[in-house]
Coordinates of C-alpha atoms in Angstrom, one line a residue:
M207 CA -6.5 18.8 8.0
S208 CA -10.2 18.6 8.7
R209 CA -12.0 15.3 8.0
K210 CA -13.2 15.0 4.4
P211 CA -16.9 14.1 3.8
I212 CA -17.3 10.4 3.0
V213 CA -19.5 9.0 0.2
A214 CA -20.2 5.3 0.1
I215 CA -21.1 3.5 -3.2
V216 CA -23.2 0.4 -2.7
G217 CA -25.1 -2.0 -5.0
R218 CA -25.4 -5.6 -6.1
P219 CA -22.5 -7.3 -7.9
N220 CA -21.5 -6.1 -11.4
V221 CA -23.5 -2.9 -11.6
G222 CA -20.3 -0.9 -12.3
K223 CA -19.3 0.5 -8.9
S224 CA -15.6 0.2 -9.5
T225 CA -15.9 1.6 -13.0
F226 CA -17.7 4.5 -11.5
V227 CA -15.0 5.0 -8.9
N228 CA -12.3 4.9 -11.6
R229 CA -14.3 7.6 -13.4
L230 CA -14.4 9.8 -10.3
I231 CA -10.7 9.5 -9.5
G232 CA -9.6 9.8 -13.1
H233 CA -7.6 6.7 -13.5
R234 CA -7.9 2.9 -13.3
N235 CA -7.4 2.1 -9.6
S236 CA -10.2 -0.2 -8.5
I237 CA -10.1 -3.6 -10.2
V238 CA -12.7 -3.9 -13.0
D239 CA -13.9 -7.2 -14.3
D240 CA -17.0 -8.7 -15.8
R241 CA -17.2 -11.3 -13.1
P242 CA -19.3 -10.4 -10.0
G243 CA -17.7 -10.1 -6.6
V244 CA -14.3 -8.8 -7.8
T245 CA -14.3 -6.0 -5.2
R246 CA -14.5 -7.6 -1.8
D247 CA -13.2 -5.1 0.8
R248 CA -14.2 -1.4 1.1
I249 CA -11.6 0.7 -0.6
Y250 CA -11.1 4.4 0.1
F251 CA -10.2 7.1 -2.5
D252 CA -9.9 10.8 -2.4
V253 CA -12.0 12.7 -5.0
E254 CA -12.1 16.4 -6.0
W255 CA -15.1 17.9 -7.8
Q256 CA -15.4 21.7 -8.4
N257 CA -12.8 22.4 -5.8
K258 CA -14.7 20.3 -3.2
F259 CA -12.8 17.4 -1.7
F260 CA -14.3 14.2 -0.3
T261 CA -13.5 10.5 0.2
V262 CA -15.4 7.8 -1.7
I263 CA -15.7 4.2 -0.5
D264 CA -15.9 1.5 -3.1
T265 CA -17.6 -1.5 -1.6
G266 CA -18.1 -5.1 -2.7
G267 CA -21.3 -6.1 -4.5
I268 CA -23.8 -7.2 -1.8
I269 CA -26.5 -9.9 -1.9
P270 CA -28.6 -9.7 1.2
G271 CA -29.4 -13.1 2.6
D272 CA -26.6 -14.9 0.8
E273 CA -25.1 -17.3 3.4
D274 CA -21.7 -17.8 1.7
D275 CA -19.0 -16.7 4.1
I276 CA -17.3 -14.4 1.7
M277 CA -20.6 -12.8 0.6
L278 CA -21.5 -12.3 4.3
S279 CA -18.2 -10.6 4.9
I280 CA -18.8 -8.3 1.8
F281 CA -22.2 -7.5 3.1
D282 CA -20.7 -6.5 6.5
Q283 CA -18.1 -4.3 4.8
A284 CA -20.9 -2.5 2.9
K285 CA -22.9 -2.0 6.1
I286 CA -19.8 -0.5 7.8
A287 CA -19.2 1.8 4.8
C288 CA -22.8 3.1 5.1
E289 CA -22.3 3.7 8.8
E290 CA -19.1 5.7 8.1
A291 CA -20.5 7.6 5.2
D292 CA -22.2 11.1 5.2
K293 CA -24.0 10.3 1.9
I294 CA -24.7 7.1 0.0
I295 CA -24.8 6.4 -3.8
F296 CA -27.0 3.4 -4.6
L297 CA -25.8 2.2 -8.0
V298 CA -28.1 0.0 -10.1
D299 CA -27.8 -1.5 -13.6
G300 CA -29.9 0.4 -16.2
K301 CA -29.1 -2.1 -18.9
D302 CA -30.5 -5.2 -17.0
G303 CA -33.3 -3.3 -15.3
I304 CA -34.5 -3.8 -11.8
N305 CA -33.3 -6.9 -10.1
P306 CA -35.0 -8.4 -7.0
I307 CA -31.7 -7.9 -5.1
D308 CA -32.1 -4.1 -5.8
Y309 CA -35.4 -4.1 -3.8
D310 CA -33.6 -5.8 -0.9
I311 CA -30.8 -3.3 -0.9
A312 CA -33.3 -0.4 -1.2
N313 CA -35.2 -1.7 1.9
I314 CA -31.9 -1.7 3.9
L315 CA -30.9 1.8 2.7
R316 CA -34.3 3.2 3.6
Q317 CA -33.6 2.3 7.2
S318 CA -30.5 4.5 7.1
D319 CA -30.7 8.1 8.2
K320 CA -28.1 9.0 5.5
P321 CA -29.1 10.8 2.3
V322 CA -29.3 8.2 -0.5
F323 CA -28.8 9.0 -4.2
L324 CA -30.1 6.5 -6.8
A325 CA -27.8 6.3 -9.8
V326 CA -28.8 4.2 -12.8
N327 CA -25.6 3.1 -14.5
K328 CA -24.8 1.7 -18.0
L329 CA -27.0 4.1 -19.9
D330 CA -24.5 4.2 -22.6
N331 CA -26.8 5.4 -25.4
P332 CA -29.8 7.6 -25.7
E333 CA -32.2 4.7 -26.2
S334 CA -31.3 3.2 -22.9
H335 CA -32.5 6.2 -21.0
M336 CA -36.0 5.0 -21.5
M337 CA -35.3 2.5 -18.6
I338 CA -34.8 5.2 -16.0
N339 CA -38.5 5.5 -15.0
D340 CA -38.7 1.8 -14.1
F341 CA -36.4 2.5 -11.1
Y342 CA -39.0 4.8 -9.4
A343 CA -40.4 1.5 -8.2
L344 CA -37.5 1.2 -5.7
A345 CA -39.1 4.1 -3.8
I346 CA -35.7 5.5 -2.8
G347 CA -35.8 8.9 -4.6
E348 CA -35.5 10.2 -8.1
P349 CA -33.3 8.0 -10.3
L350 CA -30.5 9.8 -12.1
G351 CA -29.1 8.1 -15.3
I352 CA -25.3 7.9 -15.8
S353 CA -22.7 6.1 -17.9
A354 CA -19.7 5.4 -15.7
L355 CA -17.9 3.8 -18.6
H356 CA -18.1 6.9 -20.8
G357 CA -18.5 9.6 -18.2
S358 CA -21.6 10.8 -20.0
G359 CA -25.2 11.3 -18.9
G360 CA -25.7 12.8 -15.5
V361 CA -22.3 12.0 -13.9
G362 CA -21.7 15.7 -13.4
D363 CA -25.2 16.4 -12.2
L364 CA -24.9 13.5 -9.7
L365 CA -21.6 14.9 -8.4
D366 CA -23.2 18.3 -8.0
L367 CA -25.9 16.8 -5.9
I368 CA -23.5 14.7 -3.8
T369 CA -21.2 17.6 -3.1
E370 CA -24.0 20.0 -2.2
G371 CA -23.2 21.3 1.3
F372 CA -19.5 20.2 1.1
E373 CA -17.2 23.1 1.8
R374 CA -14.8 24.4 -0.8
D375 CA -11.4 24.0 0.9
D376 CA -8.1 24.3 -0.9
E377 CA -6.4 23.2 2.2
N378 CA -7.9 19.7 1.8
K379 CA -5.6 19.1 -1.1
E380 CA -2.9 16.6 -0.3
D381 CA 0.0 18.4 1.3
D382 CA 3.6 17.6 1.8
D383 CA 3.3 16.4 5.4
E384 CA 5.2 13.8 7.4
T385 CA 2.6 11.1 7.1
I386 CA 4.4 7.7 6.9
K387 CA 2.9 5.2 4.4
I388 CA 3.4 1.6 5.4
A389 CA 2.7 -1.1 2.8
I390 CA 1.9 -4.5 4.3
V391 CA 3.3 -7.1 1.9
G392 CA 4.1 -10.8 1.7
R393 CA 2.9 -14.1 0.5
P394 CA -0.8 -15.0 0.6
N395 CA -2.1 -16.2 4.0
A396 CA 0.9 -14.7 6.0
G397 CA -1.6 -12.7 8.0
K398 CA -1.4 -9.3 6.4
S399 CA -5.1 -8.5 6.6
S400 CA -5.3 -9.7 10.2
I401 CA -2.4 -7.4 11.1
V402 CA -4.3 -4.4 9.5
N403 CA -7.5 -5.3 11.4
A404 CA -5.6 -5.6 14.7
L405 CA -3.9 -2.3 14.2
L406 CA -7.1 -0.5 13.4
N407 CA -9.2 -2.4 16.0
E408 CA -11.9 -3.1 13.4
N409 CA -12.7 -5.6 10.7
R410 CA -11.5 -3.2 8.0
V411 CA -10.4 -5.9 5.6
I412 CA -11.8 -9.4 5.0
V413 CA -9.8 -12.1 6.8
S414 CA -10.2 -15.7 5.5
D415 CA -8.2 -18.9 5.3
I416 CA -8.9 -18.8 1.5
S417 CA -5.7 -17.7 -0.3
G418 CA -6.0 -14.6 -2.3
T419 CA -9.0 -13.0 -0.4
T420 CA -7.5 -9.5 -0.6
R421 CA -7.5 -8.3 -4.2
D422 CA -7.1 -4.5 -4.0
S423 CA -4.5 -2.5 -2.1
I424 CA -6.4 -0.9 0.7
D425 CA -5.4 2.4 2.5
S426 CA -6.3 3.1 6.1
N427 CA -5.4 6.2 8.0
I428 CA -4.3 5.9 11.7
K429 CA -2.6 8.1 14.3
F430 CA 0.0 6.7 16.7
N431 CA 1.8 8.8 19.3
D432 CA 0.6 12.0 17.4
R433 CA 2.1 10.7 14.2
D434 CA -0.1 10.1 11.1
F435 CA 0.3 6.8 9.3
V436 CA -1.3 5.3 6.2
I437 CA -1.5 1.5 6.4
V438 CA -1.8 -0.2 2.9
D439 CA -3.0 -3.8 2.9
T440 CA -2.0 -5.5 -0.3
A441 CA -2.8 -8.7 -2.2
G442 CA -0.5 -11.7 -1.4
I443 CA 2.2 -11.9 -4.0
R444 CA 2.6 -15.5 -5.3
K445 CA 5.0 -16.9 -7.8
K446 CA 4.4 -15.8 -11.3
S447 CA 3.8 -19.4 -12.4
K448 CA 0.9 -19.7 -9.9
V449 CA -0.7 -16.3 -10.7
D450 CA -3.8 -16.5 -12.9
Y451 CA -3.9 -14.0 -15.7
G452 CA -6.4 -11.3 -15.2
I453 CA -7.8 -10.2 -11.8
E454 CA -5.1 -11.8 -9.7
K455 CA -2.3 -10.5 -12.0
F456 CA -3.7 -7.0 -11.8
A457 CA -3.9 -7.4 -8.0
V458 CA -0.3 -8.5 -7.7
D459 CA 0.8 -5.6 -10.0
R460 CA -1.1 -3.3 -7.6
A461 CA 0.7 -4.8 -4.6
I462 CA 4.1 -4.2 -6.3
R463 CA 3.0 -0.6 -7.2
S464 CA 2.0 -0.1 -3.5
I465 CA 5.6 -1.0 -2.6
R466 CA 6.9 1.6 -5.0
D467 CA 4.5 4.2 -3.5
C468 CA 5.1 3.5 0.1
D469 CA 7.7 4.9 2.5
V470 CA 8.2 1.7 4.5
A471 CA 7.4 -1.8 3.5
L472 CA 6.4 -4.3 6.2
L473 CA 7.4 -7.8 4.9
V474 CA 5.2 -10.3 6.7
I475 CA 6.6 -13.8 7.2
D476 CA 4.7 -16.7 8.6
A477 CA 6.7 -17.9 11.7
T478 CA 5.4 -21.4 11.3
E479 CA 6.7 -21.7 7.8
G480 CA 9.9 -19.6 7.9
I481 CA 11.2 -17.5 5.0
S482 CA 10.6 -18.8 1.5
D483 CA 12.1 -18.0 -1.9
Q484 CA 9.1 -15.9 -2.6
D485 CA 9.7 -13.8 0.5
K486 CA 13.3 -13.3 -0.7
K487 CA 11.9 -12.1 -4.1
I488 CA 9.5 -9.7 -2.5
S489 CA 12.3 -8.3 -0.3
S490 CA 14.3 -7.8 -3.5
I491 CA 11.5 -5.8 -5.0
I492 CA 11.5 -3.6 -1.9
V493 CA 15.2 -3.1 -1.9
E494 CA 15.3 -2.3 -5.6
A495 CA 12.5 0.2 -5.1
G496 CA 14.7 1.9 -2.4
K497 CA 12.1 1.6 0.3
G498 CA 12.5 1.3 4.0
L499 CA 12.0 -2.3 5.1
I500 CA 10.8 -4.0 8.3
I501 CA 10.6 -7.8 8.5
A502 CA 7.6 -8.9 10.7
I503 CA 7.6 -12.5 11.7
N504 CA 3.9 -13.1 12.3
K505 CA 2.0 -15.9 14.2
W506 CA 4.8 -15.9 16.8
D507 CA 2.1 -17.2 19.3
L508 CA 2.0 -20.5 17.4
I509 CA 5.7 -21.2 18.0
E510 CA 5.7 -23.8 20.8
D511 CA 8.3 -24.3 23.6
K512 CA 9.8 -20.8 23.2
K513 CA 12.8 -20.1 25.3
S514 CA 14.7 -16.9 26.1
N515 CA 17.0 -17.5 23.1
T516 CA 14.3 -18.6 20.6
I517 CA 14.2 -15.1 18.9
N518 CA 18.0 -15.0 18.7
Q519 CA 18.0 -18.4 17.0
F520 CA 15.4 -17.2 14.5
D521 CA 17.5 -14.1 13.9
K522 CA 20.6 -16.2 13.2
K523 CA 18.6 -18.4 10.8
L524 CA 17.3 -15.3 8.9
A525 CA 20.9 -13.9 8.8
L526 CA 22.0 -17.1 7.1
E527 CA 19.1 -17.2 4.6
I528 CA 18.8 -13.5 3.8
P529 CA 22.3 -11.9 4.6
F530 CA 21.6 -9.1 2.1
L531 CA 18.8 -7.9 4.5
E532 CA 21.0 -7.6 7.5
F533 CA 20.2 -3.9 7.7
A534 CA 16.4 -4.6 8.1
P535 CA 15.0 -4.7 11.7
K536 CA 13.1 -7.8 12.6
I537 CA 10.0 -7.8 14.9
Y538 CA 8.2 -10.8 16.2
I539 CA 4.5 -10.3 16.4
S540 CA 1.1 -11.9 16.6
A541 CA -1.9 -10.4 14.9
K542 CA -4.1 -12.8 16.8
T543 CA -2.9 -11.8 20.3
K544 CA -1.7 -8.3 19.3
Q545 CA 1.7 -9.1 20.7
R546 CA 4.2 -6.3 19.9
L547 CA 2.0 -4.8 17.2
N548 CA 2.8 -1.3 18.4
K549 CA 6.4 -2.0 17.5
I550 CA 5.3 -1.7 13.9
F551 CA 4.6 2.0 14.3
E552 CA 7.6 2.7 16.5
T553 CA 10.0 0.8 14.1
A554 CA 8.5 2.4 11.0
E555 CA 9.1 5.9 12.5
E556 CA 12.7 5.0 13.2
V557 CA 13.2 3.5 9.7
Y558 CA 11.6 6.5 8.1
S559 CA 14.0 8.9 9.9
Q560 CA 16.9 6.8 8.6
C561 CA 15.5 6.9 5.0
T562 CA 15.4 10.7 5.2
K563 CA 18.7 11.1 7.0
R564 CA 21.3 13.5 5.5
V565 CA 25.0 13.5 6.2
S566 CA 27.1 16.7 5.9
T567 CA 29.6 16.6 3.1
G568 CA 32.6 17.2 5.4
L569 CA 31.7 14.4 7.8
L570 CA 31.0 12.0 4.9
N571 CA 34.4 12.7 3.3
S572 CA 36.1 12.2 6.7
V573 CA 34.5 8.7 7.0
V574 CA 35.3 7.8 3.3
K575 CA 38.9 8.9 3.8
E576 CA 39.2 6.7 7.0
L577 CA 37.6 3.6 5.5
Y578 CA 39.9 3.9 2.5
A579 CA 43.0 4.2 4.8
L580 CA 41.9 1.2 6.9
N581 CA 41.4 -1.1 3.9
P582 CA 42.7 0.3 0.6
P583 CA 41.5 -1.6 -2.5
T584 CA 43.9 -4.0 -4.2
S585 CA 45.5 -2.9 -7.5
V586 CA 44.0 -4.2 -10.7
K587 CA 46.7 -4.7 -13.4
G588 CA 48.9 -2.1 -11.7
K589 CA 46.2 0.4 -11.4
K590 CA 44.8 1.5 -8.0
L591 CA 41.4 2.9 -7.2
K592 CA 41.5 6.4 -5.5
L593 CA 38.4 7.9 -3.9
L594 CA 38.7 11.6 -4.5
Y595 CA 35.5 13.0 -3.1
A596 CA 32.0 11.9 -1.8
T597 CA 28.7 13.7 -1.5
Q598 CA 25.1 12.7 -0.6
A599 CA 22.9 13.2 -3.6
G600 CA 19.5 12.3 -2.2
I601 CA 17.3 10.6 0.4
K602 CA 14.6 7.9 0.3
P603 CA 16.8 6.0 -0.1
P604 CA 20.1 7.7 1.0
T605 CA 22.1 8.0 -2.2
F606 CA 25.8 8.7 -2.4
V607 CA 28.0 9.6 -5.2
L608 CA 31.8 8.8 -5.1
F609 CA 34.2 10.5 -7.4
A610 CA 37.1 8.2 -8.3
N611 CA 40.0 8.2 -10.7
N612 CA 38.7 5.2 -12.6
V613 CA 35.1 3.9 -12.3
N614 CA 36.1 0.4 -13.5
L615 CA 38.4 -0.1 -10.5
L616 CA 35.5 0.0 -8.0
K617 CA 34.5 -3.6 -7.6
E618 CA 31.3 -4.9 -6.0
H619 CA 32.9 -6.3 -2.9
Y620 CA 34.6 -3.0 -2.2
K621 CA 31.3 -1.1 -2.8
R622 CA 29.7 -3.5 -0.2
Y623 CA 32.6 -2.7 2.2
I624 CA 31.9 1.1 1.7
E625 CA 28.2 0.5 2.4
N626 CA 28.9 -1.4 5.6
K627 CA 31.3 1.3 6.8
L628 CA 28.7 4.0 6.1
R629 CA 26.1 2.0 8.1
E630 CA 28.6 1.6 11.0
A631 CA 29.2 5.4 11.0
F632 CA 25.7 6.8 10.3
G633 CA 23.2 3.9 11.0
F634 CA 20.8 3.9 8.0
F635 CA 18.9 1.4 10.0
G636 CA 16.2 -0.3 7.8
T637 CA 16.9 1.5 4.6
P638 CA 18.7 0.5 1.4
I639 CA 21.7 2.6 0.4
R640 CA 22.5 3.7 -3.1
I641 CA 26.2 4.2 -4.1
S642 CA 27.2 5.3 -7.5
V643 CA 30.6 6.3 -8.8
R644 CA 31.7 8.9 -11.3
E645 CA 35.0 9.4 -12.8
R646 CA 37.1 12.5 -12.2
S647 CA 40.7 13.3 -12.8
E648 CA 42.9 14.0 -9.7
K649 CA 43.3 17.5 -11.1
G650 CA 39.6 18.0 -10.7
K651 CA 39.7 16.8 -7.1
K652 CA 37.9 19.1 -4.7

């Protein structure tokens, strides 16, 4: 697939950039709030207009000259977005009129060799269009009035201008390829964004000691050993009681949705703090969603006096604290030193192959027959469970249906036994397994 053209959207805080992005992509994806500075990182979305496909970058609101660390980082992100972009949309607020910050941003954009399109937003009624002419003072081209909130005004005209020269290409539509989507999840400050930046070798997402810096889930494309991956950095998931209603709640919801949309989840644990109850809850979300799972113990460089068996000891501790995640591979990494970071891709590829593994019906039934003979279930009130037939019903996660004489006789401990034996026989390394049972009379046995 050829590279899609890239369009960056820049402007000062609270001019409606994320609302405009949501209008372009057709649903509420970027976080929208009345408070400035909600979008902090640059977020990438695929957009289609008149059968032309391009990527739009939503950036944080920038204030040139602001010395606040976070604002400086946002400014850097916006500059990188402009460097990456083929075209730039400079969004201003038509309701408030020209702001001194708009002049500063215009001065910066004039130094760029990229085409810049000035869009005057929030012209939500005919009377407000009288404000457009004022924006000629920015000396950055003809202003075009739009209403991102209502999709009215010149939104279509703006998109026609933006996509002029972009090729029509039906092949740019998302295809069913073998790209593996990895969601980086965990508690705040476990080092998720640092891992993403280290993998990409660039400051793609803002890294800060301030808890909750990442608000949106951020997709990044990367190729490793000729395999395409999408890395999704997510907001840190805190306990519900500690999550503020509004922006943070929406960000946490987005992180959970990213888990549901991914192929493999990388659960990042801070090696200096060990596994917490919140880590266990996050892992439960991953397992319930049926996603591949890798446990990444980050900040391994900070563990002092490591010996040859330190990892083994940590493995044993994890096995005691999270025995239900015994199937998940553990990797010990350091985002700071880049220790073992390539193992993330290698392990994700292995896990994905296990998530998509299929077992032939004949071989599956041979294993089920053997495990039943080795350890037949105990009778319940004189009745005994008989497993008549088994089949694999699906993948991602591997899903099996057992046909039995009585569904009530299959107890949880025996289902766990079946799962363990299936793993012994077929691997299913790093993936949950689904086992369901259906009732069938012995006459109906295949």
